[in-house]
Coordinates of C-alpha atoms in Angstrom, one line a residue:
Chain A
X1 CA 92.2 112.2 56.7
X2 CA 95.8 111.0 57.6
X3 CA 97.3 107.8 58.6
X4 CA 95.6 106.2 61.8
X5 CA 99.0 106.1 63.5
X6 CA 100.9 109.2 64.5
X7 CA 103.7 108.0 66.8
X8 CA 105.6 111.5 66.6
X9 CA 103.5 113.0 69.3
X10 CA 103.6 116.5 70.5
X11 CA 105.6 118.0 67.4
X12 CA 102.2 118.5 65.3
X13 CA 102.0 122.1 66.5
X14 CA 105.1 124.0 66.1
X15 CA 106.1 124.2 62.4
X16 CA 103.4 126.3 60.9
X17 CA 104.1 129.9 61.0
X18 CA 100.7 131.9 60.8
X19 CA 98.3 130.1 63.2
X20 CA 95.1 129.2 61.6
X21 CA 91.7 130.6 63.1
X22 CA 90.1 128.5 65.8
X23 CA 87.3 127.5 63.6
X24 CA 89.9 126.1 61.0
X25 CA 91.9 124.4 63.9
X26 CA 88.8 122.8 65.1
X27 CA 88.0 121.6 61.6
X28 CA 91.3 120.1 61.3
X29 CA 91.4 118.4 64.4
X30 CA 88.2 117.0 63.9
X31 CA 89.3 115.6 60.5
X32 CA 92.3 114.3 61.9
X33 CA 91.1 112.8 65.2
X34 CA 87.3 112.0 64.5
X35 CA 87.7 108.2 64.4
X36 CA 89.8 108.5 67.6
X37 CA 86.9 110.0 69.3
X38 CA 84.4 107.9 67.6
X39 CA 86.1 104.9 69.1
X40 CA 86.5 105.9 72.7
X41 CA 82.7 107.5 72.4
X42 CA 81.3 104.2 74.0
X43 CA 83.6 104.2 76.8
X44 CA 83.1 107.8 77.3
X45 CA 79.3 107.6 77.1
X46 CA 79.2 104.6 79.7
X47 CA 81.7 106.4 82.2
X48 CA 79.8 109.4 81.9
X49 CA 76.4 108.0 82.4
X50 CA 77.3 105.1 84.9
X51 CA 80.2 106.8 86.8
X52 CA 80.2 110.7 86.5
X53 CA 76.5 111.2 86.7
X54 CA 76.5 109.2 90.0
X55 CA 79.5 110.6 91.3
X56 CA 78.0 114.2 90.6
X57 CA 74.9 113.1 92.4
X58 CA 76.6 111.7 95.3
X59 CA 78.7 114.8 95.5
X60 CA 75.1 116.8 95.9
X61 CA 74.2 114.3 98.4
X62 CA 77.0 114.9 100.7
X63 CA 75.9 118.6 100.9
X64 CA 72.5 117.3 102.1
X65 CA 71.2 115.6 105.3
X66 CA 69.7 112.6 103.2
X67 CA 69.0 109.5 105.1
X68 CA 66.4 106.6 104.4
X69 CA 63.9 108.3 106.1
X70 CA 63.7 111.7 104.5
X71 CA 64.5 110.5 100.8
X72 CA 61.9 109.9 98.3
X73 CA 60.5 106.3 98.5
X74 CA 57.4 104.1 97.9
X75 CA 55.9 102.5 100.6
X76 CA 52.9 100.1 99.1
X77 CA 50.8 102.7 96.8
X78 CA 52.1 105.6 98.7
X79 CA 54.8 107.8 97.3
X80 CA 56.5 110.0 99.8
X81 CA 58.4 112.8 98.4
X82 CA 62.0 113.7 99.4
X83 CA 62.3 116.0 102.5
X84 CA 66.2 116.4 102.9
X85 CA 67.5 119.7 102.7
X86 CA 70.8 121.3 101.8
X87 CA 73.1 121.8 104.6
X88 CA 76.2 122.7 102.8
X89 CA 79.6 121.4 103.8
X90 CA 78.2 120.2 107.6
X91 CA 78.7 116.6 106.6
X92 CA 82.4 117.0 105.9
X93 CA 82.8 119.3 109.1
X94 CA 81.2 116.9 111.1
X95 CA 83.3 113.9 110.0
X96 CA 86.5 115.5 110.2
X97 CA 86.4 117.9 113.2
X98 CA 82.9 116.9 114.8
X99 CA 82.8 116.1 118.5
X100 CA 83.2 112.3 117.9
X101 CA 85.3 112.6 115.0
X102 CA 88.2 110.7 116.4
X103 CA 86.1 107.6 116.9
X104 CA 84.4 107.5 113.8
X105 CA 86.9 108.8 111.2
X106 CA 90.4 109.6 112.3
X107 CA 90.6 106.2 114.2
X108 CA 89.2 104.1 111.0
X109 CA 91.6 106.5 108.8
X110 CA 94.6 105.5 110.9
X111 CA 93.8 101.8 110.8
X112 CA 93.0 102.0 106.9
X113 CA 96.4 103.3 106.4
X114 CA 98.3 100.9 108.4
X115 CA 96.4 98.1 106.9
X116 CA 97.2 99.2 103.5
X117 CA 100.8 99.9 104.2
X118 CA 101.2 96.5 106.0
X119 CA 99.3 94.5 103.5
X120 CA 101.0 95.9 100.3
X121 CA 104.4 95.4 102.0
X122 CA 103.4 91.6 102.9
X123 CA 102.3 91.2 99.4
X124 CA 105.2 92.6 97.6
X125 CA 108.1 91.0 99.8
X126 CA 106.5 87.5 99.9
X127 CA 105.3 87.9 96.3
X128 CA 108.9 89.2 95.4
X129 CA 110.4 86.3 97.5
X130 CA 108.4 83.4 95.8
X131 CA 108.8 85.2 92.3
X132 CA 112.7 84.9 92.5
X133 CA 112.7 81.3 93.8
X134 CA 110.1 80.5 90.8
X135 CA 112.5 82.4 88.6
X136 CA 115.4 79.7 89.0
X137 CA 115.9 76.4 87.0
X138 CA 114.3 74.3 89.7
X139 CA 112.6 70.8 89.2
X140 CA 108.7 71.0 89.6
X141 CA 108.6 74.8 89.6
X142 CA 105.6 74.5 87.3
X143 CA 103.7 72.7 89.7
X144 CA 104.7 75.0 92.4
X145 CA 103.6 77.9 90.6
X146 CA 100.2 76.4 89.7
X147 CA 99.8 75.3 93.6
X148 CA 100.9 78.9 94.5
X149 CA 98.2 80.6 92.5
X150 CA 95.5 78.8 94.2
X151 CA 94.3 81.6 96.5
X152 CA 94.1 83.8 93.5
X153 CA 91.7 81.1 91.4
X154 CA 89.1 80.6 94.3
X155 CA 86.6 83.4 94.6
X156 CA 87.6 85.7 97.6
X157 CA 83.9 85.1 99.0
X158 CA 84.7 81.3 99.1
X159 CA 88.1 81.5 100.6
X160 CA 87.0 84.2 103.3
X161 CA 84.3 81.5 104.7
X162 CA 87.1 79.0 104.5
X163 CA 89.2 81.0 106.6
X164 CA 86.0 81.5 109.0
X165 CA 86.3 77.9 109.8
X166 CA 89.9 78.0 110.6
X167 CA 89.7 81.3 112.8
X168 CA 86.7 80.3 115.0
X169 CA 86.8 79.2 118.5
X170 CA 88.0 75.8 118.3
X171 CA 88.5 75.9 114.9
X172 CA 91.9 74.3 113.3
X173 CA 94.0 77.1 114.0
X174 CA 93.6 77.5 117.6
X175 CA 93.6 73.8 118.0
X176 CA 97.2 73.6 116.5
X177 CA 98.2 76.5 118.7
X178 CA 96.9 75.0 121.8
X179 CA 98.8 71.7 121.0
X180 CA 101.9 73.5 120.4
X181 CA 101.1 75.0 124.0
X182 CA 100.8 78.6 122.4
X183 CA 98.1 81.2 123.4
X184 CA 95.1 80.8 121.3
X185 CA 93.8 84.1 120.5
X186 CA 89.9 85.3 120.0
X187 CA 90.7 85.7 116.3
X188 CA 87.1 87.1 115.7
X189 CA 86.4 88.9 118.8
X190 CA 89.5 90.7 120.3
X191 CA 90.3 94.1 118.3
X192 CA 93.9 93.5 117.9
X193 CA 93.6 89.8 116.8
X194 CA 90.8 90.9 114.3
X195 CA 93.2 93.2 112.7
X196 CA 95.6 90.4 112.7
X197 CA 93.4 88.0 111.1
X198 CA 92.2 90.6 108.7
X199 CA 95.8 91.2 107.4
X200 CA 96.7 87.5 107.5
X201 CA 93.5 86.8 105.4
X202 CA 94.3 89.5 102.8
X203 CA 97.9 88.4 102.4
X204 CA 97.0 85.1 101.8
X205 CA 94.5 86.2 98.9
X206 CA 96.8 89.2 97.6
X207 CA 100.2 87.2 97.3
X208 CA 99.5 85.3 94.0
X209 CA 98.6 88.4 91.9
X210 CA 102.0 90.1 93.1
X211 CA 104.0 86.8 92.6
X212 CA 102.5 86.4 89.2
X213 CA 103.0 89.7 88.2
X214 CA 106.6 89.9 89.4
X215 CA 107.6 86.8 87.8
X216 CA 106.5 88.1 84.6
X217 CA 108.7 91.2 85.4
X218 CA 111.7 89.1 86.1
X219 CA 111.3 86.9 83.1
X220 CA 111.4 90.1 80.8
X221 CA 114.7 91.2 82.3
X222 CA 117.4 90.4 79.7
X223 CA 119.4 87.5 80.5
X224 CA 122.9 89.2 79.2
X225 CA 122.6 91.7 81.7
X226 CA 123.0 89.0 84.4
X227 CA 125.9 87.3 82.1
X228 CA 127.6 90.6 81.9
X229 CA 127.3 91.3 85.7
X230 CA 128.8 88.0 86.3
X231 CA 131.6 88.6 84.1
X232 CA 132.5 91.7 86.0
X233 CA 132.5 89.5 89.1
X234 CA 129.2 90.9 90.9
X235 CA 128.0 88.8 93.7
X236 CA 124.4 87.3 93.8
X237 CA 123.5 90.3 96.0
X238 CA 125.2 92.8 93.6
X239 CA 123.3 91.2 90.7
X240 CA 120.1 91.5 92.4
X241 CA 120.9 95.1 93.6
X242 CA 121.9 96.3 90.6
X243 CA 119.9 94.3 87.9
X244 CA 117.0 92.7 89.0
X245 CA 115.9 95.7 91.4
X246 CA 116.0 98.3 88.3
X247 CA 114.7 95.8 85.9
X248 CA 111.7 95.3 88.2
X249 CA 110.8 99.1 88.5
X250 CA 108.3 99.4 85.5
X251 CA 106.4 96.4 86.8
X252 CA 106.8 96.9 90.5
X253 CA 105.7 100.5 90.4
X254 CA 102.7 99.5 88.7
X255 CA 101.7 96.6 90.9
X256 CA 102.6 98.5 94.0
X257 CA 100.0 101.4 93.1
X258 CA 97.2 98.7 92.0
X259 CA 97.9 97.0 95.1
X260 CA 97.7 100.0 97.3
X261 CA 94.4 101.0 95.5
X262 CA 92.9 97.6 95.6
X263 CA 93.9 97.1 99.6
X264 CA 92.7 100.6 100.3
X265 CA 89.5 99.7 98.9
X266 CA 89.3 96.0 100.0
X267 CA 85.8 95.3 100.9
X268 CA 85.1 91.7 100.8
X269 CA 87.6 90.5 103.2
X270 CA 86.9 92.5 106.0
X271 CA 83.1 92.6 105.4
X272 CA 83.0 88.8 105.1
X273 CA 85.0 88.0 107.7
X274 CA 83.3 90.0 110.5
X275 CA 80.4 91.4 109.3
X276 CA 79.0 94.2 111.6
X277 CA 80.6 92.5 114.6
X278 CA 84.2 94.1 114.6
X279 CA 83.5 98.1 114.7
X280 CA 87.2 98.8 115.4
X281 CA 88.6 96.5 112.6
X282 CA 86.6 98.4 109.9
X283 CA 88.6 100.3 107.2
X284 CA 87.1 103.4 105.9
X285 CA 85.3 101.6 103.0
X286 CA 83.5 98.9 105.0
X287 CA 82.7 101.7 107.5
X288 CA 81.2 103.8 105.1
X289 CA 79.1 101.0 103.8
X290 CA 77.9 100.4 107.4
X291 CA 77.0 103.8 107.7
X292 CA 75.0 103.7 104.2
X293 CA 73.5 100.3 104.4
X294 CA 74.2 98.6 107.6
X295 CA 72.3 100.5 110.0
X296 CA 68.9 101.9 110.3
X297 CA 68.1 104.6 109.6
X298 CA 70.5 104.6 106.7
X299 CA 72.8 107.6 106.6
X300 CA 73.1 108.2 102.8
X301 CA 74.7 111.8 103.2
X302 CA 77.6 110.7 105.6
X303 CA 78.1 107.4 103.6
X304 CA 78.4 109.3 100.3
X305 CA 80.9 112.1 101.9
X306 CA 83.1 109.4 103.4
X307 CA 83.2 108.0 99.9
X308 CA 84.1 111.4 98.5
X309 CA 86.9 111.7 101.2
X310 CA 88.2 108.3 100.2
X311 CA 88.5 109.0 96.6
X312 CA 90.0 112.5 97.3
X313 CA 92.8 110.5 99.4
X314 CA 93.4 108.2 96.6
X315 CA 93.6 110.7 94.1
X316 CA 96.0 113.0 95.9
X317 CA 98.0 110.0 96.7
X318 CA 98.3 108.6 93.1
X319 CA 99.2 112.3 92.0
X320 CA 102.2 112.4 94.5
X321 CA 103.0 108.8 93.5
X322 CA 103.2 109.5 89.9
X323 CA 105.1 113.0 90.3
X324 CA 107.6 111.0 92.5
X325 CA 108.0 108.2 89.9
X326 CA 108.5 111.0 87.1
X327 CA 111.0 112.8 89.5
X328 CA 113.0 109.6 89.6
X329 CA 113.0 108.9 85.8
X330 CA 110.6 106.2 86.3
X331 CA 107.5 105.6 84.1
X332 CA 104.2 103.9 85.4
X333 CA 103.9 101.2 83.1
X334 CA 100.2 101.0 82.9
Chain B
X1 CA 123.7 80.8 95.2
X2 CA 127.2 82.1 95.2
X3 CA 129.5 81.1 91.6
X4 CA 133.1 81.0 92.2
X5 CA 135.1 83.1 90.2
X6 CA 138.3 83.1 88.9
X7 CA 139.4 85.8 91.2
X8 CA 138.1 84.3 94.5
X9 CA 139.7 80.9 93.5
X10 CA 143.1 82.2 92.8
X11 CA 143.2 84.0 96.2
X12 CA 142.7 81.1 98.2
X13 CA 145.2 78.9 96.3
X14 CA 148.3 80.9 97.6
X15 CA 151.7 79.5 97.2
X16 CA 152.2 76.5 99.9
X17 CA 148.6 75.8 100.4
X18 CA 147.2 72.9 98.6
X19 CA 145.3 73.3 95.6
X20 CA 141.5 73.9 96.2
X21 CA 139.7 70.7 95.0
X22 CA 138.5 71.5 91.3
X23 CA 134.9 72.5 91.5
X24 CA 132.4 71.8 89.0
X25 CA 131.4 75.0 87.1
X26 CA 128.1 75.8 87.3
X27 CA 126.0 77.5 84.7
X28 CA 124.0 80.8 85.6
X29 CA 120.7 79.9 87.1
X30 CA 121.6 76.6 88.4
X31 CA 121.9 76.3 92.2
X32 CA 124.2 74.7 94.7
X33 CA 122.5 71.7 96.3
X34 CA 122.1 73.7 99.8
X35 CA 120.3 76.2 97.6
X36 CA 118.2 74.3 95.9
X37 CA 117.3 72.4 99.1
X38 CA 116.3 75.7 100.7
X39 CA 114.3 76.8 97.6
X40 CA 112.3 73.6 97.6
X41 CA 111.7 73.9 101.3
X42 CA 110.4 77.4 101.2
X43 CA 108.2 76.6 97.9
X44 CA 106.7 73.6 99.5
X45 CA 105.9 75.6 102.9
X46 CA 104.6 77.9 100.8
X47 CA 102.2 75.6 98.8
X48 CA 101.2 74.2 101.7
X49 CA 100.1 77.4 103.0
X50 CA 98.2 78.3 99.8
X51 CA 96.7 74.9 99.8
X52 CA 95.7 74.4 103.2
X53 CA 92.7 76.6 103.6
X54 CA 90.9 75.2 100.7
X55 CA 91.8 71.4 101.3
X56 CA 90.4 72.2 104.8
X57 CA 87.1 73.6 103.4
X58 CA 86.7 70.6 101.0
X59 CA 87.4 68.2 103.9
X60 CA 84.9 69.9 106.4
X61 CA 82.5 69.8 103.7
X62 CA 82.3 66.0 103.8
X63 CA 81.3 66.0 107.5
X64 CA 77.5 65.6 108.1
X65 CA 77.3 67.2 111.3
X66 CA 77.0 71.1 111.6
X67 CA 79.4 71.4 114.1
X68 CA 82.0 68.9 112.7
X69 CA 84.3 71.8 112.0
X70 CA 85.0 71.9 115.7
X71 CA 86.3 68.4 116.0
X72 CA 87.3 67.4 112.5
X73 CA 88.9 64.2 113.6
X74 CA 85.5 62.6 113.6
X75 CA 85.0 63.5 110.0
X76 CA 87.3 60.6 108.7
X77 CA 84.8 58.1 110.1
X78 CA 81.6 59.3 108.6
X79 CA 82.6 61.1 105.6
X80 CA 79.5 61.5 103.1
X81 CA 78.2 63.5 100.1
X82 CA 75.1 64.0 101.9
X83 CA 75.7 67.7 102.2
X84 CA 76.3 68.0 98.4
X85 CA 73.0 66.4 97.6
X86 CA 71.1 68.3 100.2
X87 CA 72.4 71.7 98.7
X88 CA 71.8 70.7 95.0
X89 CA 68.1 69.3 95.8
X90 CA 66.8 71.6 98.7
X91 CA 68.4 74.9 98.3
X92 CA 68.2 77.8 95.9
X93 CA 71.5 76.8 94.6
X94 CA 70.7 76.7 91.1
X95 CA 68.7 80.2 91.2
X96 CA 72.1 81.5 92.6
X97 CA 73.8 79.7 89.7
X98 CA 71.5 81.5 87.2
X99 CA 71.8 84.9 88.7
X100 CA 75.6 84.6 88.9
X101 CA 76.0 83.5 85.4
X102 CA 73.2 85.9 83.9
X103 CA 75.1 88.9 85.7
X104 CA 78.7 87.8 85.0
X105 CA 78.2 87.0 81.5
X106 CA 76.2 90.1 81.0
X107 CA 78.9 92.1 82.4
X108 CA 81.5 90.7 80.3
X109 CA 79.8 90.9 77.0
X110 CA 79.1 94.6 77.4
X111 CA 82.5 95.3 79.1
X112 CA 84.7 93.9 76.5
X113 CA 82.6 94.9 73.7
X114 CA 82.8 98.5 74.5
X115 CA 86.3 98.5 75.9
X116 CA 87.8 97.0 72.9
X117 CA 87.6 100.0 70.6
X118 CA 88.8 102.4 73.2
X119 CA 91.7 100.2 74.0
X120 CA 92.8 100.3 70.4
X121 CA 92.2 104.3 70.1
X122 CA 94.4 104.8 73.4
X123 CA 97.0 102.4 72.0
X124 CA 97.4 103.8 68.6
X125 CA 96.3 107.3 68.6
X126 CA 97.2 110.5 70.2
X127 CA 94.6 112.5 70.1
X128 CA 94.0 115.9 72.1
X129 CA 92.7 114.9 75.4
X130 CA 94.4 111.6 75.2
X131 CA 96.4 111.9 78.5
X132 CA 93.5 113.2 80.5
X133 CA 91.5 110.3 79.3
X134 CA 93.7 107.9 80.6
X135 CA 94.0 109.4 83.8
X136 CA 90.1 109.3 83.9
X137 CA 90.4 105.5 83.2
X138 CA 92.9 104.9 86.0
X139 CA 90.9 107.2 88.4
X140 CA 87.8 105.0 87.8
X141 CA 89.6 102.3 89.1
X142 CA 90.2 103.8 92.4
X143 CA 86.4 104.4 93.1
X144 CA 85.8 102.9 96.5
X145 CA 82.4 100.9 96.3
X146 CA 81.3 103.6 99.0
X147 CA 81.5 106.6 96.5
X148 CA 79.1 105.0 94.1
X149 CA 77.1 102.9 96.3
X150 CA 74.7 105.5 97.8
X151 CA 74.0 107.7 94.6
X152 CA 73.7 104.3 92.5
X153 CA 71.2 103.0 94.9
X154 CA 69.5 106.5 94.6
X155 CA 69.4 106.3 90.8
X156 CA 68.6 102.8 90.3
X157 CA 65.8 102.8 92.8
X158 CA 64.7 105.9 90.7
X159 CA 64.7 103.9 87.7
X160 CA 63.2 100.8 89.3
X161 CA 66.3 98.9 88.6
X162 CA 66.9 97.8 92.1
X163 CA 66.5 93.9 92.4
X164 CA 67.1 93.7 88.6
X165 CA 70.1 91.7 86.8
X166 CA 70.3 94.9 84.2
X167 CA 70.9 97.2 87.2
X168 CA 73.6 94.9 88.6
X169 CA 75.1 94.4 85.2
X170 CA 75.2 98.2 84.6
X171 CA 76.9 98.8 88.2
X172 CA 79.5 96.1 87.3
X173 CA 80.4 97.8 84.1
X174 CA 81.5 100.6 86.1
X175 CA 84.4 98.9 87.1
X176 CA 84.9 96.4 84.1
X177 CA 84.8 98.7 81.4
X178 CA 87.8 101.1 82.4
X179 CA 89.7 98.0 83.3
X180 CA 89.1 96.2 80.3
X181 CA 90.2 99.2 78.4
X182 CA 93.2 99.3 80.3
X183 CA 94.1 95.7 79.9
X184 CA 93.3 95.8 76.2
X185 CA 95.4 98.7 75.4
X186 CA 98.3 96.8 76.9
X187 CA 97.5 94.0 74.6
X188 CA 97.2 96.1 71.6
X189 CA 100.5 97.7 72.2
X190 CA 102.3 94.4 71.6
X191 CA 100.6 94.2 68.2
X192 CA 103.2 95.7 65.7
X193 CA 102.3 99.1 64.4
X194 CA 103.3 98.1 61.1
X195 CA 100.2 95.9 60.6
X196 CA 98.1 99.1 60.9
X197 CA 100.2 100.8 58.7
X198 CA 100.2 97.8 56.1
X199 CA 96.4 98.0 56.4
X200 CA 96.1 101.6 55.9
X201 CA 98.5 101.6 53.0
X202 CA 96.1 98.8 51.3
X203 CA 93.2 101.4 51.7
X204 CA 91.3 100.2 54.8
X205 CA 89.8 102.8 56.8
X206 CA 90.9 103.1 60.5
X207 CA 87.7 101.3 61.7
X208 CA 88.5 98.4 58.9
X209 CA 92.1 98.2 60.4
X210 CA 90.7 97.7 63.5
X211 CA 88.2 95.1 62.8
X212 CA 89.7 92.9 60.2
X213 CA 93.3 93.2 61.1
X214 CA 93.6 93.9 64.9
X215 CA 90.7 92.4 66.4
X216 CA 91.4 88.8 65.3
X217 CA 95.1 89.2 66.2
X218 CA 93.9 90.4 69.6
X219 CA 91.6 87.4 70.4
X220 CA 93.8 86.0 73.4
X221 CA 93.8 89.8 74.9
X222 CA 89.9 89.9 74.3
X223 CA 89.8 86.5 76.0
X224 CA 91.7 87.7 79.2
X225 CA 89.7 90.8 79.5
X226 CA 86.6 88.8 79.2
X227 CA 87.7 86.3 81.7
X228 CA 88.8 89.3 84.1
X229 CA 85.5 90.9 83.8
X230 CA 83.7 87.7 84.5
X231 CA 85.7 87.1 87.6
X232 CA 85.3 90.6 89.0
X233 CA 81.5 90.3 88.4
X234 CA 81.4 86.7 89.8
X235 CA 83.0 87.3 93.1
X236 CA 81.6 91.0 93.9
X237 CA 80.1 91.4 97.1
X238 CA 79.1 94.9 98.4
X239 CA 76.6 95.9 95.5
X240 CA 75.2 92.3 95.0
X241 CA 74.3 92.1 98.7
X242 CA 72.7 95.6 98.5
X243 CA 70.9 95.7 95.5
X244 CA 69.5 92.3 95.1
X245 CA 66.6 91.9 97.3
X246 CA 64.7 88.8 96.6
X247 CA 66.6 85.4 97.5
X248 CA 66.2 84.0 94.0
X249 CA 68.2 86.5 92.4
X250 CA 71.2 86.5 94.7
X251 CA 74.1 85.7 93.2
X252 CA 76.5 83.3 94.8
X253 CA 78.3 86.0 96.6
X254 CA 75.2 86.7 98.4
X255 CA 73.9 83.6 98.7
X256 CA 76.6 81.9 100.7
X257 CA 76.2 84.8 103.0
X258 CA 72.5 84.4 103.6
X259 CA 73.3 80.6 104.4
X260 CA 75.1 81.4 107.5
X261 CA 73.1 84.2 108.9
X262 CA 69.8 82.2 108.3
X263 CA 70.8 78.8 108.9
X264 CA 73.6 79.7 111.1
X265 CA 74.1 76.4 112.4
X266 CA 74.4 74.5 109.2
X267 CA 78.0 75.2 108.5
X268 CA 78.1 71.8 106.7
X269 CA 75.9 72.8 103.9
X270 CA 77.6 76.2 103.7
X271 CA 81.0 74.4 103.1
X272 CA 79.6 72.2 100.5
X273 CA 78.0 75.1 98.5
X274 CA 81.5 77.0 98.8
X275 CA 83.0 73.9 97.4
X276 CA 80.6 73.6 94.4
X277 CA 81.0 77.2 93.5
X278 CA 85.1 77.1 93.9
X279 CA 85.8 74.1 92.1
X280 CA 84.3 74.9 88.5
X281 CA 85.4 78.6 88.8
X282 CA 89.0 77.6 89.8
X283 CA 88.9 74.7 86.9
X284 CA 88.0 77.6 84.6
X285 CA 91.0 79.9 86.0
X286 CA 93.4 77.3 85.3
X287 CA 92.5 76.7 82.0
X288 CA 93.2 80.3 81.1
X289 CA 95.7 81.2 83.7
X290 CA 98.5 81.5 81.5
X291 CA 97.1 83.9 79.3
X292 CA 95.7 85.8 82.2
X293 CA 99.3 86.4 83.3
X294 CA 100.5 87.4 79.9
X295 CA 97.4 89.8 79.4
X296 CA 97.9 91.4 82.8
X297 CA 101.7 91.8 82.5
X298 CA 101.8 92.9 78.7
X299 CA 101.6 96.4 79.6
X300 CA 103.6 96.4 82.6
X301 CA 106.5 94.4 81.1
X302 CA 106.9 96.7 78.3
X303 CA 107.5 99.6 80.6

């Protein structure tokens, strides 16, 4: 056995002149790395059993016409066997190109992309602004920081209920708007205002995470860089542009990716804010949930197909994002 | 936030013009009075926005009538804790508390135990397949609920695990385990490699090094991972509302929901329940938030 830490990666293979046989190499690899494999085994097993198997099963479901009327179920003492059948790629065809594809998939798709882009942009800019303010020498900044992470501390399902009180007809928000002689919209009924409200609530929930992460990033930037920039006569804007922005990149690119993934999959905010009352404000995740569990009969196959499509979108996006980062010589920090 | 530099002051004090009044030199990071006024102003407004919805919820929970939220001015005159005593005495509050705790703690324990060794392995060892494994961990992070929900529902109902705590714990492990592994990898990365080398030189096996040297050092990181999985499991809505069928097994996230639909008019009780849930969780959050922040950014700031 060799030492557990081999930091010089990628140099292991080159030097030996005659390449040993496959069996030998396998044995060597096993001897060298068996403890690494032993250590990742628990997680690999958990992921295999709890993630990979359901995923494959889900993939299979998308190729069938399974719904709650034809899957195996037990009613009382009677067991009814599954009667759904294999229909190939019809579900995908129907979702993407079917007669009502725009109403069901593409309109939600466009809204989901817009939702993700707007929310993450707001999270990032507001979070960065607050982080920059908190990073100064300022009296009471600890207090500000503690208050500002409050939305993160309270469970989402609680805060969303709080927001429902405020957004309700005759709730405090509309009362204030009314007192200011501004129009008071139907937050929970008109599609546009539903979307507006959802973005508002999600922004409120998501800013603290960005703020705190970016604050950590700001504090990790070497102070001597700022001193040097100041010596050279850089203005505040130039220091921000040429020291802060590059210094934040590793943290920034990571939290933006996480933010995009989380926002794209944000279930709780929209589900709890509107339930089933807002068909046009549903993003793809809540829409897929509605198909699979919110209606009768439950359409398991289509719901799973939406899930697979969502996952595919995210994987494609993440690959491009990573490639783009690598091309610009930046690394994903996670 | 501008600081005067030598050049600019030299430029303004040309010949013939009276010398500019000597300015107090400011240290870096200090603000002009106007700048700090603006900073305080913005931060105060942001704090109020952060605070208001929660404060409002607390305020409404004190109003005894179900429609008080529509005319909150009246609450001042008849404030009472009646909602709280009703929720504690006449609802399933403690059942929900029990379920929430069982599920969250179960997820935490299983998640952290399993994830620790993996975090260590990916932090220290470069085995073949390492990159792919990291990629898999990242990909499982982006599973939308909907991908796994339908097949998991099928599988759990085949195993008769629908409406059981164990089923929900297993489901939550799918998100908690990969995330904990990521988090812990970031934390292990901050522990010097020399410690491992010293341990190895002194004759410890890789497992011994991990268990005797690294785990004790990583206690704050483990705490963060535990805390994170606890909170995730505690606040999860989608799986909990689908997989838990009997109302005594609801977690808070589901319990609060049914409150609205079943007793739609009793919003005052709902507000009180929400506050009862939020206060201990937030208190707990504040106790550990400093570590949480370090843990979350440990991997990030190293770049």
